[in-house]
Amino acid sequence: MADVKAKNRTRRSRPRRRDPEVLDAAARVFHQRGYAAASVQDIADELGILKGSLYHYIDTKEDLLFRLIEELHTETDAILQAVLDEPGLTPLDRLSIYVRKEVAFSVRHSTQIAIYYRDLDQLSDGRRAVIVERRALHERFVSSMLREAQKQGDVRAAIDPQAASNLLFGAMIWTYQWYSPGGKLSPEAVGEACADFVMHGVAARGDS
Amino acid sequence: MADVKAKNRTRRSRPRRRDPEVLDAAARVFHQRGYAAASVQDIADELGILKGSLYHYIDTKEDLLFRLIEELHTETDAILQAVLDEPGLTPLDRLSIYVRKEVAFSVRHSTQIAIYYRDLDQLSDGRRAVIVERRALHERFVSSMLREAQKQGDVRAAIDPQAASNLLFGAMIWTYQWYSPGGKLSPEAVGEACADFVMHGVAARGDS
C-alpha cells in the first residue's frame, strides 16, 4: 500500500510541476487553430515533447480545455473573494473594485479568455455545468451588489438590476476583444476605464 | 442580346423572391449545428426542397453565410443612416437613438447576430474584409459622436473616446447573449436600458 501511494504521489506531482507550461502551450494552440481543429499532437509539438509524454499529464484533449478554464476561474474567484473580504466598503465601491481587477486580469489573459468564450460549449455537459456554476457566483455577486446599492440610493431607482448586471458584464467581457497588448492603454488602464464607465452607467449622482 | 438579358433577369429574379425564406432556414441550421458542421443538404432539408434546387440560389454554402451577414448590415446601415439624417440633434442624442434602435434590432434578430459574431471568421478574406469595412462605418460613427460630444462638454473630459466606444459596443453587442425572447423585457425595453446605461456611462452631468 505504502508503495502504491508513493507511486501515485510521484505520478501526480510530476504533471503538476509542468502544468503552467502545458496549459500555456494548449492555450496558444487552441487559440490559433480553434479547439475543435487542434490535436494533442499539435500541443506536444508546441511543447517540443512526444505525444506519449503529454499523455502522462492528461487523458484527453478535453482535459486541457477544462483545466485551462478551471485555472481562469481559480484566479477570478480569488479576485472576487478578495473583494468580498475587504472590510468597510459600500456595495458600489465593492463592485467598482471588482470590475477594475477582473478586467485587468482578463485583458492580461486575453488568449485564454478568448478560448473560454469561444470554446466553453465544447466541454462535456458535466464539466460545462461545473464552469457555469462557478460563473454564476460572479453573476450573483454583481446583481446583488446592484440591488443593495439601489436600496441605499446609490444606484438609480429606474434601473433593472438584472438588465444592468448583464450590460455591465457585456462591457467587461468585450474588453478582451479590443484590448491591444502593448498599445496605448495598459491592462490596469482598461480596468479603470471600464470601472469608470459602468459605475457612471448605474450610479445615482443627483441626476436620477 | 435581348434574349440573354431576359434570361438573366429571370434567373436572378427567382432566387431573390425566395431569399428571406432561404436565409431564415440557413440561419436556423447554422445556429443549431454551427456553420462549419452544417451542410447545404441540411439547409435544403430545412426548406423541404432538393439540394439541387437550393443550388439555383447559391453556388456555395459560404454564399448563404455572406448573404445572411450582408442582410444584417443592410438593415443596421439603414438604422445608422436614419439616425444621421435626423435633423437638429446633438451628437449625444444621435448616439442615444442609435444605441436604442441598434440593440432593439439586434435582440430581435439574435439568432442571426449570434452567427455573425461566431462565424464571421469563416468567410473568405475578401468577403470578411467587405463586412469589416461595413462594421467600421458604425465604429467611426460612435467614436466621432463621442469626440464631438466631448468637445461640446456633453461627455466627461476624462474619457478616452476610443475606449468608451469599445466599452459601449461591448454593452450593446452582448445583449444578444442575455436577451430572452418572450421574457420580462421587450426588444425595445432592452434597447432603452442599454441606451440609458451607456449614456450615463459617458455623459457629463455636472459630476465630471
CSV table of C-alpha atoms in Angstrom, one decimal:
chain,number,residue,atom,x,y,z
A,1,MET,CA,0.0,0.0,0.0
A,2,ALA,CA,2.7,2.4,1.0
A,3,ASP,CA,4.5,1.7,-2.3
A,4,VAL,CA,1.3,2.4,-4.3
A,5,LYS,CA,0.7,5.6,-2.5
A,6,ALA,CA,4.3,6.7,-3.1
A,7,LYS,CA,4.0,5.8,-6.7
A,8,ASN,CA,0.7,7.8,-7.1
A,9,ARG,CA,2.3,10.8,-5.4
A,10,THR,CA,5.1,10.6,-7.9
A,11,ARG,CA,2.8,10.3,-10.9
A,12,ARG,CA,0.7,13.2,-9.7
A,13,SER,CA,3.4,15.5,-8.6
A,14,ARG,CA,5.2,15.4,-11.9
A,15,PRO,CA,2.4,16.8,-14.1
A,16,ARG,CA,1.5,19.5,-11.6
A,17,ARG,CA,5.1,20.8,-11.8
A,18,ARG,CA,4.7,21.3,-15.6
A,19,ASP,CA,1.1,22.5,-15.5
A,20,PRO,CA,1.5,26.2,-16.4
A,21,GLU,CA,3.8,25.3,-19.3
A,22,VAL,CA,1.4,22.7,-20.6
A,23,LEU,CA,-1.6,24.9,-20.2
A,24,ASP,CA,0.2,27.9,-21.9
A,25,ALA,CA,1.1,25.7,-24.9
A,26,ALA,CA,-2.5,24.4,-25.1
A,27,ALA,CA,-3.8,28.0,-25.0
A,28,ARG,CA,-1.6,29.1,-27.8
A,29,VAL,CA,-2.6,26.1,-30.0
A,30,PHE,CA,-6.3,26.3,-29.2
A,31,HIS,CA,-6.3,30.0,-29.9
A,32,GLN,CA,-4.6,29.7,-33.2
A,33,ARG,CA,-6.3,26.6,-34.6
A,34,GLY,CA,-9.5,26.5,-32.7
A,35,TYR,CA,-10.2,23.8,-30.1
A,36,ALA,CA,-12.1,21.5,-32.5
A,37,ALA,CA,-9.3,21.5,-35.1
A,38,ALA,CA,-6.4,21.3,-32.6
A,39,SER,CA,-4.9,17.9,-31.8
A,40,VAL,CA,-2.9,16.6,-28.8
A,41,GLN,CA,-0.1,16.1,-31.2
A,42,ASP,CA,-0.1,19.8,-32.1
A,43,ILE,CA,0.2,20.6,-28.4
A,44,ALA,CA,3.0,18.1,-27.9
A,45,ASP,CA,4.8,19.7,-30.9
A,46,GLU,CA,4.3,23.2,-29.3
A,47,LEU,CA,5.9,21.9,-26.1
A,48,GLY,CA,8.7,20.0,-28.0
A,49,ILE,CA,7.8,16.7,-26.3
A,50,LEU,CA,6.4,13.4,-27.6
A,51,LYS,CA,2.7,12.9,-27.6
A,52,GLY,CA,3.1,9.9,-25.3
A,53,SER,CA,4.8,12.2,-22.7
A,54,LEU,CA,1.9,14.6,-22.8
A,55,TYR,CA,-0.5,11.7,-22.0
A,56,HIS,CA,1.3,11.4,-18.7
A,57,TYR,CA,-0.4,14.7,-17.8
A,58,ILE,CA,-3.8,14.2,-19.4
A,59,ASP,CA,-6.2,11.5,-20.6
A,60,THR,CA,-7.9,13.5,-23.4
A,61,LYS,CA,-7.7,16.9,-25.2
A,62,GLU,CA,-10.8,18.0,-23.3
A,63,ASP,CA,-8.8,17.7,-20.0
A,64,LEU,CA,-6.6,20.5,-21.3
A,65,LEU,CA,-9.5,22.8,-22.2
A,66,PHE,CA,-11.2,22.1,-18.8
A,67,ARG,CA,-8.1,22.7,-16.8
A,68,LEU,CA,-7.3,25.9,-18.7
A,69,ILE,CA,-10.8,27.2,-18.0
A,70,GLU,CA,-10.7,26.0,-14.4
A,71,GLU,CA,-7.4,27.8,-13.9
A,72,LEU,CA,-9.0,31.0,-15.1
A,73,HIS,CA,-11.8,30.6,-12.6
A,74,THR,CA,-9.4,29.8,-9.8
A,75,GLU,CA,-7.8,33.2,-10.4
A,76,THR,CA,-11.0,35.2,-11.0
A,77,ASP,CA,-12.7,33.5,-8.0
A,78,ALA,CA,-9.7,34.7,-5.9
A,79,ILE,CA,-10.3,38.3,-7.1
A,80,LEU,CA,-14.0,38.0,-6.1
A,81,GLN,CA,-13.1,36.6,-2.7
A,82,ALA,CA,-10.6,39.4,-2.0
A,83,VAL,CA,-13.2,42.0,-3.0
A,84,LEU,CA,-15.7,40.3,-0.6
A,85,ASP,CA,-13.2,40.1,2.2
A,86,GLU,CA,-12.3,43.8,2.1
A,87,PRO,CA,-13.9,45.4,5.1
A,88,GLY,CA,-15.9,48.6,5.2
A,89,LEU,CA,-16.8,49.1,1.6
A,90,THR,CA,-20.2,50.2,0.1
A,91,PRO,CA,-21.7,47.7,-2.4
A,92,LEU,CA,-21.0,50.2,-5.2
A,93,ASP,CA,-17.3,50.5,-4.2
A,94,ARG,CA,-17.0,46.8,-3.9
A,95,LEU,CA,-18.5,46.5,-7.4
A,96,SER,CA,-16.1,49.1,-8.8
A,97,ILE,CA,-13.0,47.4,-7.4
A,98,TYR,CA,-14.3,44.0,-8.7
A,99,VAL,CA,-14.8,45.4,-12.3
A,100,ARG,CA,-11.4,47.1,-12.3
A,101,LYS,CA,-9.5,44.0,-11.1
A,102,GLU,CA,-11.5,41.5,-13.2
A,103,VAL,CA,-11.0,43.5,-16.4
A,104,ALA,CA,-7.3,44.0,-15.8
A,105,PHE,CA,-6.9,40.2,-15.3
A,106,SER,CA,-9.0,39.4,-18.3
A,107,VAL,CA,-7.1,41.5,-20.8
A,108,ARG,CA,-3.8,40.3,-19.4
A,109,HIS,CA,-5.0,36.8,-20.2
A,110,SER,CA,-6.9,37.6,-23.4
A,111,THR,CA,-5.8,34.5,-25.2
A,112,GLN,CA,-7.2,32.2,-22.5
A,113,ILE,CA,-10.4,34.4,-22.2
A,114,ALA,CA,-11.0,34.2,-25.9
A,115,ILE,CA,-10.9,30.4,-25.7
A,116,TYR,CA,-13.2,30.5,-22.7
A,117,TYR,CA,-15.9,32.4,-24.5
A,118,ARG,CA,-15.5,30.6,-27.8
A,119,ASP,CA,-15.0,27.0,-26.7
A,120,LEU,CA,-16.8,26.6,-23.4
A,121,ASP,CA,-19.6,24.8,-25.3
A,122,GLN,CA,-17.1,22.1,-26.4
A,123,LEU,CA,-16.9,20.8,-22.9
A,124,SER,CA,-19.0,17.8,-21.9
A,125,ASP,CA,-22.2,18.6,-20.2
A,126,GLY,CA,-21.0,17.8,-16.7
A,127,ARG,CA,-17.8,19.8,-17.0
A,128,ARG,CA,-19.6,22.7,-18.6
A,129,ALA,CA,-22.1,22.7,-15.7
A,130,VAL,CA,-19.2,23.0,-13.2
A,131,ILE,CA,-17.9,26.1,-15.0
A,132,VAL,CA,-21.4,27.6,-15.5
A,133,GLU,CA,-21.9,27.3,-11.7
A,134,ARG,CA,-18.6,29.0,-11.0
A,135,ARG,CA,-19.5,31.8,-13.4
A,136,ALA,CA,-22.9,32.1,-11.6
A,137,LEU,CA,-21.1,33.1,-8.4
A,138,HIS,CA,-19.8,36.2,-10.2
A,139,GLU,CA,-23.2,37.0,-11.7
A,140,ARG,CA,-24.9,36.7,-8.3
A,141,PHE,CA,-22.3,38.9,-6.8
A,142,VAL,CA,-22.8,41.7,-9.4
A,143,SER,CA,-26.6,41.6,-9.3
A,144,SER,CA,-26.7,41.5,-5.5
A,145,MET,CA,-24.3,44.4,-5.2
A,146,LEU,CA,-26.5,46.4,-7.7
A,147,ARG,CA,-29.6,45.5,-5.7
A,148,GLU,CA,-28.1,46.5,-2.3
A,149,ALA,CA,-26.7,49.7,-3.8
A,150,GLN,CA,-30.1,50.5,-5.2
A,151,LYS,CA,-31.7,50.1,-1.8
A,152,GLN,CA,-29.1,52.5,-0.4
A,153,GLY,CA,-30.0,55.0,-3.1
A,154,ASP,CA,-26.5,54.7,-4.8
A,155,VAL,CA,-27.9,53.2,-8.0
A,156,ARG,CA,-30.6,54.9,-10.0
A,157,ALA,CA,-34.1,53.8,-9.0
A,158,ALA,CA,-35.2,53.3,-12.6
A,159,ILE,CA,-32.6,50.7,-13.3
A,160,ASP,CA,-33.5,47.0,-13.6
A,161,PRO,CA,-30.6,45.4,-11.6
A,162,GLN,CA,-30.7,42.2,-13.7
A,163,ALA,CA,-30.5,44.1,-17.0
A,164,ALA,CA,-27.8,46.4,-15.6
A,165,SER,CA,-25.8,43.4,-14.4
A,166,ASN,CA,-25.9,41.9,-18.0
A,167,LEU,CA,-25.0,45.3,-19.6
A,168,LEU,CA,-22.1,45.6,-17.1
A,169,PHE,CA,-20.8,42.1,-18.0
A,170,GLY,CA,-21.1,43.0,-21.7
A,171,ALA,CA,-18.8,46.0,-21.3
A,172,MET,CA,-16.4,43.9,-19.1
A,173,ILE,CA,-16.3,40.8,-21.3
A,174,TRP,CA,-15.9,42.6,-24.6
A,175,THR,CA,-12.6,44.1,-23.4
A,176,TYR,CA,-10.6,41.0,-24.4
A,177,GLN,CA,-11.7,41.7,-28.0
A,178,TRP,CA,-10.4,45.2,-28.3
A,179,TYR,CA,-7.5,45.3,-25.8
A,180,SER,CA,-4.3,45.6,-27.7
A,181,PRO,CA,-1.2,44.3,-25.8
A,182,GLY,CA,1.5,46.9,-25.8
A,183,GLY,CA,-1.0,49.5,-27.0
A,184,LYS,CA,-1.9,52.9,-25.6
A,185,LEU,CA,-3.8,51.5,-22.6
A,186,SER,CA,-2.2,49.2,-20.0
A,187,PRO,CA,-4.4,46.3,-18.6
A,188,GLU,CA,-4.8,48.5,-15.5
A,189,ALA,CA,-5.9,51.5,-17.6
A,190,VAL,CA,-8.5,49.3,-19.4
A,191,GLY,CA,-9.8,48.1,-16.0
A,192,GLU,CA,-10.0,51.7,-14.8
A,193,ALA,CA,-11.8,52.9,-17.9
A,194,CYS,CA,-14.3,50.0,-17.7
A,195,ALA,CA,-15.0,50.5,-14.0
A,196,ASP,CA,-15.5,54.3,-14.6
A,197,PHE,CA,-17.9,53.6,-17.5
A,198,VAL,CA,-20.1,51.0,-15.8
A,199,MET,CA,-20.1,52.9,-12.4
A,200,HIS,CA,-21.4,56.1,-14.1
A,201,GLY,CA,-23.7,53.8,-16.1
A,202,VAL,CA,-25.6,52.8,-13.0
A,203,ALA,CA,-24.8,55.3,-10.2
A,204,ALA,CA,-27.2,57.8,-8.9
A,205,ARG,CA,-25.4,61.1,-8.8
A,206,GLY,CA,-28.1,63.6,-8.2
A,207,ASP,CA,-29.3,63.0,-11.7
A,208,SER,CA,-31.6,60.1,-11.4
B,1,MET,CA,-28.6,40.0,-76.7
B,2,ALA,CA,-32.1,40.9,-75.6
B,3,ASP,CA,-32.8,37.2,-75.0
B,4,VAL,CA,-29.8,36.7,-72.8
B,5,LYS,CA,-30.7,39.7,-70.7
B,6,ALA,CA,-34.2,38.5,-70.3
B,7,LYS,CA,-32.9,35.1,-69.3
B,8,ASN,CA,-30.5,36.6,-66.8
B,9,ARG,CA,-33.4,38.6,-65.4
B,10,THR,CA,-35.5,35.5,-65.0
B,11,ARG,CA,-32.6,33.5,-63.4
B,12,ARG,CA,-31.9,36.3,-61.0
B,13,SER,CA,-35.4,37.3,-60.0
B,14,ARG,CA,-36.4,33.8,-59.0
B,15,PRO,CA,-33.8,33.4,-56.1
B,16,ARG,CA,-34.5,37.0,-54.9
B,17,ARG,CA,-38.1,36.1,-54.4
B,18,ARG,CA,-37.3,33.3,-52.0
B,19,ASP,CA,-34.3,35.0,-50.4
B,20,PRO,CA,-35.8,35.6,-46.9
B,21,GLU,CA,-37.1,32.1,-46.6
B,22,VAL,CA,-33.8,30.6,-47.7
B,23,LEU,CA,-31.8,32.9,-45.4
B,24,ASP,CA,-34.1,32.2,-42.4
B,25,ALA,CA,-33.6,28.4,-42.9
B,26,ALA,CA,-29.8,28.9,-43.3
B,27,ALA,CA,-29.8,30.9,-40.0
B,28,ARG,CA,-31.7,28.2,-38.1
B,29,VAL,CA,-29.4,25.5,-39.4
B,30,PHE,CA,-26.1,27.4,-38.9
B,31,HIS,CA,-27.2,28.4,-35.4
B,32,GLN,CA,-28.1,24.9,-34.3
B,33,ARG,CA,-25.2,23.0,-35.9
B,34,GLY,CA,-22.6,25.7,-36.3
B,35,TYR,CA,-21.6,26.9,-39.7
B,36,ALA,CA,-18.6,24.6,-40.1
B,37,ALA,CA,-20.7,21.4,-39.3
B,38,ALA,CA,-23.8,22.4,-41.4
B,39,SER,CA,-24.2,21.3,-45.0
B,40,VAL,CA,-26.1,22.6,-47.9
B,41,GLN,CA,-28.1,19.4,-47.7
B,42,ASP,CA,-29.2,20.3,-44.1
B,43,ILE,CA,-30.5,23.6,-45.3
B,44,ALA,CA,-32.3,22.0,-48.3
B,45,ASP,CA,-33.9,19.6,-45.8
B,46,GLU,CA,-34.9,22.5,-43.5
B,47,LEU,CA,-36.6,24.2,-46.5
B,48,GLY,CA,-38.1,20.9,-47.7
B,49,ILE,CA,-36.6,21.2,-51.2
B,50,LEU,CA,-34.0,19.2,-53.1
B,51,LYS,CA,-30.3,20.2,-52.7
B,52,GLY,CA,-30.2,20.8,-56.5
B,53,SER,CA,-33.0,23.3,-56.2
B,54,LEU,CA,-31.1,25.2,-53.5
B,55,TYR,CA,-28.1,25.4,-55.9
B,56,HIS,CA,-30.3,27.6,-58.1
B,57,TYR,CA,-29.9,30.3,-55.5
B,58,ILE,CA,-26.3,29.8,-54.4
B,59,ASP,CA,-23.0,28.4,-55.6
B,60,THR,CA,-21.6,27.5,-52.2
B,61,LYS,CA,-22.5,27.3,-48.5
B,62,GLU,CA,-20.4,30.4,-47.9
B,63,ASP,CA,-22.8,32.4,-50.2
B,64,LEU,CA,-25.5,31.8,-47.6
B,65,LEU,CA,-23.4,32.9,-44.7
B,66,PHE,CA,-22.2,36.0,-46.6
B,67,ARG,CA,-25.8,37.0,-47.7
B,68,LEU,CA,-27.1,36.4,-44.2
B,69,ILE,CA,-24.4,38.8,-42.8
B,70,GLU,CA,-24.8,41.3,-45.6
B,71,GLU,CA,-28.6,41.4,-45.0
B,72,LEU,CA,-27.9,42.2,-41.3
B,73,HIS,CA,-25.7,45.1,-42.4
B,74,THR,CA,-28.2,46.3,-44.9
B,75,GLU,CA,-30.7,46.7,-42.0
B,76,THR,CA,-28.3,48.1,-39.5
B,77,ASP,CA,-26.8,50.5,-42.1
B,78,ALA,CA,-30.3,51.8,-42.6
B,79,ILE,CA,-30.7,52.4,-38.9
B,80,LEU,CA,-27.4,54.4,-38.9
B,81,GLN,CA,-28.4,56.4,-42.0
B,82,ALA,CA,-31.8,57.3,-40.4
B,83,VAL,CA,-30.0,58.5,-37.3
B,84,LEU,CA,-27.6,60.6,-39.4
B,85,ASP,CA,-30.4,62.0,-41.4
B,86,GLU,CA,-32.5,63.2,-38.5
B,87,PRO,CA,-32.1,67.0,-38.2
B,88,GLY,CA,-31.3,69.1,-35.2
B,89,LEU,CA,-29.9,66.5,-32.8
B,90,THR,CA,-26.9,66.9,-30.5
B,91,PRO,CA,-24.2,64.2,-31.1
B,92,LEU,CA,-25.1,62.6,-27.7
B,93,ASP,CA,-28.8,62.4,-28.6
B,94,ARG,CA,-27.9,60.9,-32.0
B,95,LEU,CA,-25.8,58.3,-30.2
B,96,SER,CA,-28.5,57.5,-27.8
B,97,ILE,CA,-31.1,56.9,-30.5
B,98,TYR,CA,-28.6,54.8,-32.4
B,99,VAL,CA,-27.9,52.6,-29.4
B,100,ARG,CA,-31.6,52.1,-28.7
B,101,LYS,CA,-32.5,51.2,-32.3
B,102,GLU,CA,-29.5,49.0,-32.9
B,103,VAL,CA,-29.9,47.0,-29.7
B,104,ALA,CA,-33.7,46.5,-30.3
B,105,PHE,CA,-32.9,45.3,-33.9
B,106,SER,CA,-30.1,43.0,-32.7
B,107,VAL,CA,-32.0,41.2,-30.0
B,108,ARG,CA,-35.0,40.8,-32.4
B,109,HIS,CA,-32.5,39.0,-34.7
B,110,SER,CA,-30.4,37.3,-32.0
B,111,THR,CA,-30.1,34.1,-34.0
B,112,GLN,CA,-28.5,35.9,-36.9
B,113,ILE,CA,-26.4,38.1,-34.7
B,114,ALA,CA,-25.1,35.1,-32.9
B,115,ILE,CA,-24.0,33.6,-36.2
B,116,TYR,CA,-22.4,37.0,-37.2
B,117,TYR,CA,-20.2,37.1,-34.1
B,118,ARG,CA,-19.4,33.4,-34.1
B,119,ASP,CA,-18.9,32.7,-37.8
B,120,LEU,CA,-17.6,35.9,-39.4
B,121,ASP,CA,-14.1,34.4,-39.4
B,122,GLN,CA,-15.4,31.6,-41.6
B,123,LEU,CA,-15.8,33.9,-44.6
B,124,SER,CA,-13.0,34.1,-47.2
B,125,ASP,CA,-10.6,37.0,-46.7
B,126,GLY,CA,-12.2,39.2,-49.4
B,127,ARG,CA,-15.7,38.8,-48.1
B,128,ARG,CA,-14.7,39.3,-44.5
B,129,ALA,CA,-13.0,42.5,-45.5
B,130,VAL,CA,-16.2,43.8,-47.1
B,131,ILE,CA,-18.1,43.1,-43.8
B,132,VAL,CA,-15.3,44.5,-41.6
B,133,GLU,CA,-15.4,47.7,-43.7
B,134,ARG,CA,-19.2,48.0,-43.2
B,135,ARG,CA,-18.8,47.5,-39.5
B,136,ALA,CA,-16.1,50.2,-39.4
B,137,LEU,CA,-18.7,52.7,-40.5
B,138,HIS,CA,-20.6,52.1,-37.3
B,139,GLU,CA,-17.4,52.2,-35.2
B,140,ARG,CA,-16.4,55.5,-36.8
B,141,PHE,CA,-19.9,57.0,-36.2
B,142,VAL,CA,-19.8,56.1,-32.5
B,143,SER,CA,-16.3,57.3,-31.8
B,144,SER,CA,-16.9,60.6,-33.8
B,145,MET,CA,-20.1,61.3,-31.9
B,146,LEU,CA,-18.3,60.7,-28.6
B,147,ARG,CA,-15.5,63.1,-29.7
B,148,GLU,CA,-17.9,65.8,-30.8
B,149,ALA,CA,-20.0,65.5,-27.7
B,150,GLN,CA,-16.8,65.7,-25.6
B,151,LYS,CA,-15.8,69.0,-27.4
B,152,GLN,CA,-19.3,70.3,-26.6
B,153,GLY,CA,-18.8,69.4,-22.9
B,154,ASP,CA,-21.5,66.7,-23.0
B,155,VAL,CA,-19.1,63.8,-22.5
B,156,ARG,CA,-16.8,63.8,-19.5
B,157,ALA,CA,-13.4,65.3,-20.2
B,158,ALA,CA,-11.5,62.4,-18.6
B,159,ILE,CA,-12.9,59.8,-21.0
B,160,ASP,CA,-10.9,58.3,-23.8
B,161,PRO,CA,-13.4,58.3,-26.7
B,162,GLN,CA,-11.8,55.2,-28.3
B,163,ALA,CA,-12.0,53.2,-25.1
B,164,ALA,CA,-15.5,54.5,-24.4
B,165,SER,CA,-16.6,53.5,-27.9
B,166,ASN,CA,-15.3,49.9,-27.4
B,167,LEU,CA,-17.0,49.7,-23.9
B,168,LEU,CA,-20.2,50.9,-25.4
B,169,PHE,CA,-20.1,48.3,-28.2
B,170,GLY,CA,-19.4,45.7,-25.6
B,171,ALA,CA,-22.6,46.5,-23.7
B,172,MET,CA,-24.6,46.7,-27.0
B,173,ILE,CA,-23.2,43.5,-28.6
B,174,TRP,CA,-23.6,41.3,-25.5
B,175,THR,CA,-27.3,41.9,-25.4
B,176,TYR,CA,-28.0,39.1,-27.9
B,177,GLN,CA,-26.4,36.7,-25.4
B,178,TRP,CA,-28.7,37.5,-22.5
B,179,TYR,CA,-31.9,38.7,-24.1
B,180,SER,CA,-34.7,36.1,-23.7
B,181,PRO,CA,-37.4,36.2,-26.3
B,182,GLY,CA,-40.8,36.5,-24.6
B,183,GLY,CA,-39.1,37.4,-21.3
B,184,LYS,CA,-39.7,40.3,-19.0
B,185,LEU,CA,-38.1,42.8,-21.3
B,186,SER,CA,-39.2,43.5,-24.9
B,187,PRO,CA,-36.6,44.2,-27.5
B,188,GLU,CA,-37.5,47.9,-27.2
B,189,ALA,CA,-37.0,47.8,-23.4
B,190,VAL,CA,-33.6,46.2,-23.8
B,191,GLY,CA,-32.7,48.9,-26.3
B,192,GLU,CA,-33.9,51.6,-23.8
B,193,ALA,CA,-32.0,50.0,-20.9
B,194,CYS,CA,-28.8,49.8,-22.9
B,195,ALA,CA,-29.1,53.4,-24.2
B,196,ASP,CA,-29.7,54.6,-20.7
B,197,PHE,CA,-26.7,52.7,-19.3
B,198,VAL,CA,-24.2,53.8,-21.9
B,199,MET,CA,-25.4,57.4,-22.0
B,200,HIS,CA,-24.9,57.6,-18.2
B,201,GLY,CA,-21.6,55.8,-18.7
B,202,VAL,CA,-20.2,58.6,-20.8
B,203,ALA,CA,-22.3,61.8,-20.2
B,204,ALA,CA,-21.1,64.7,-18.2
B,205,ARG,CA,-23.9,65.6,-15.8
B,206,GLY,CA,-22.3,68.1,-13.5
B,207,ASP,CA,-20.3,65.2,-12.0
B,208,SER,CA,-17.3,65.1,-14.2
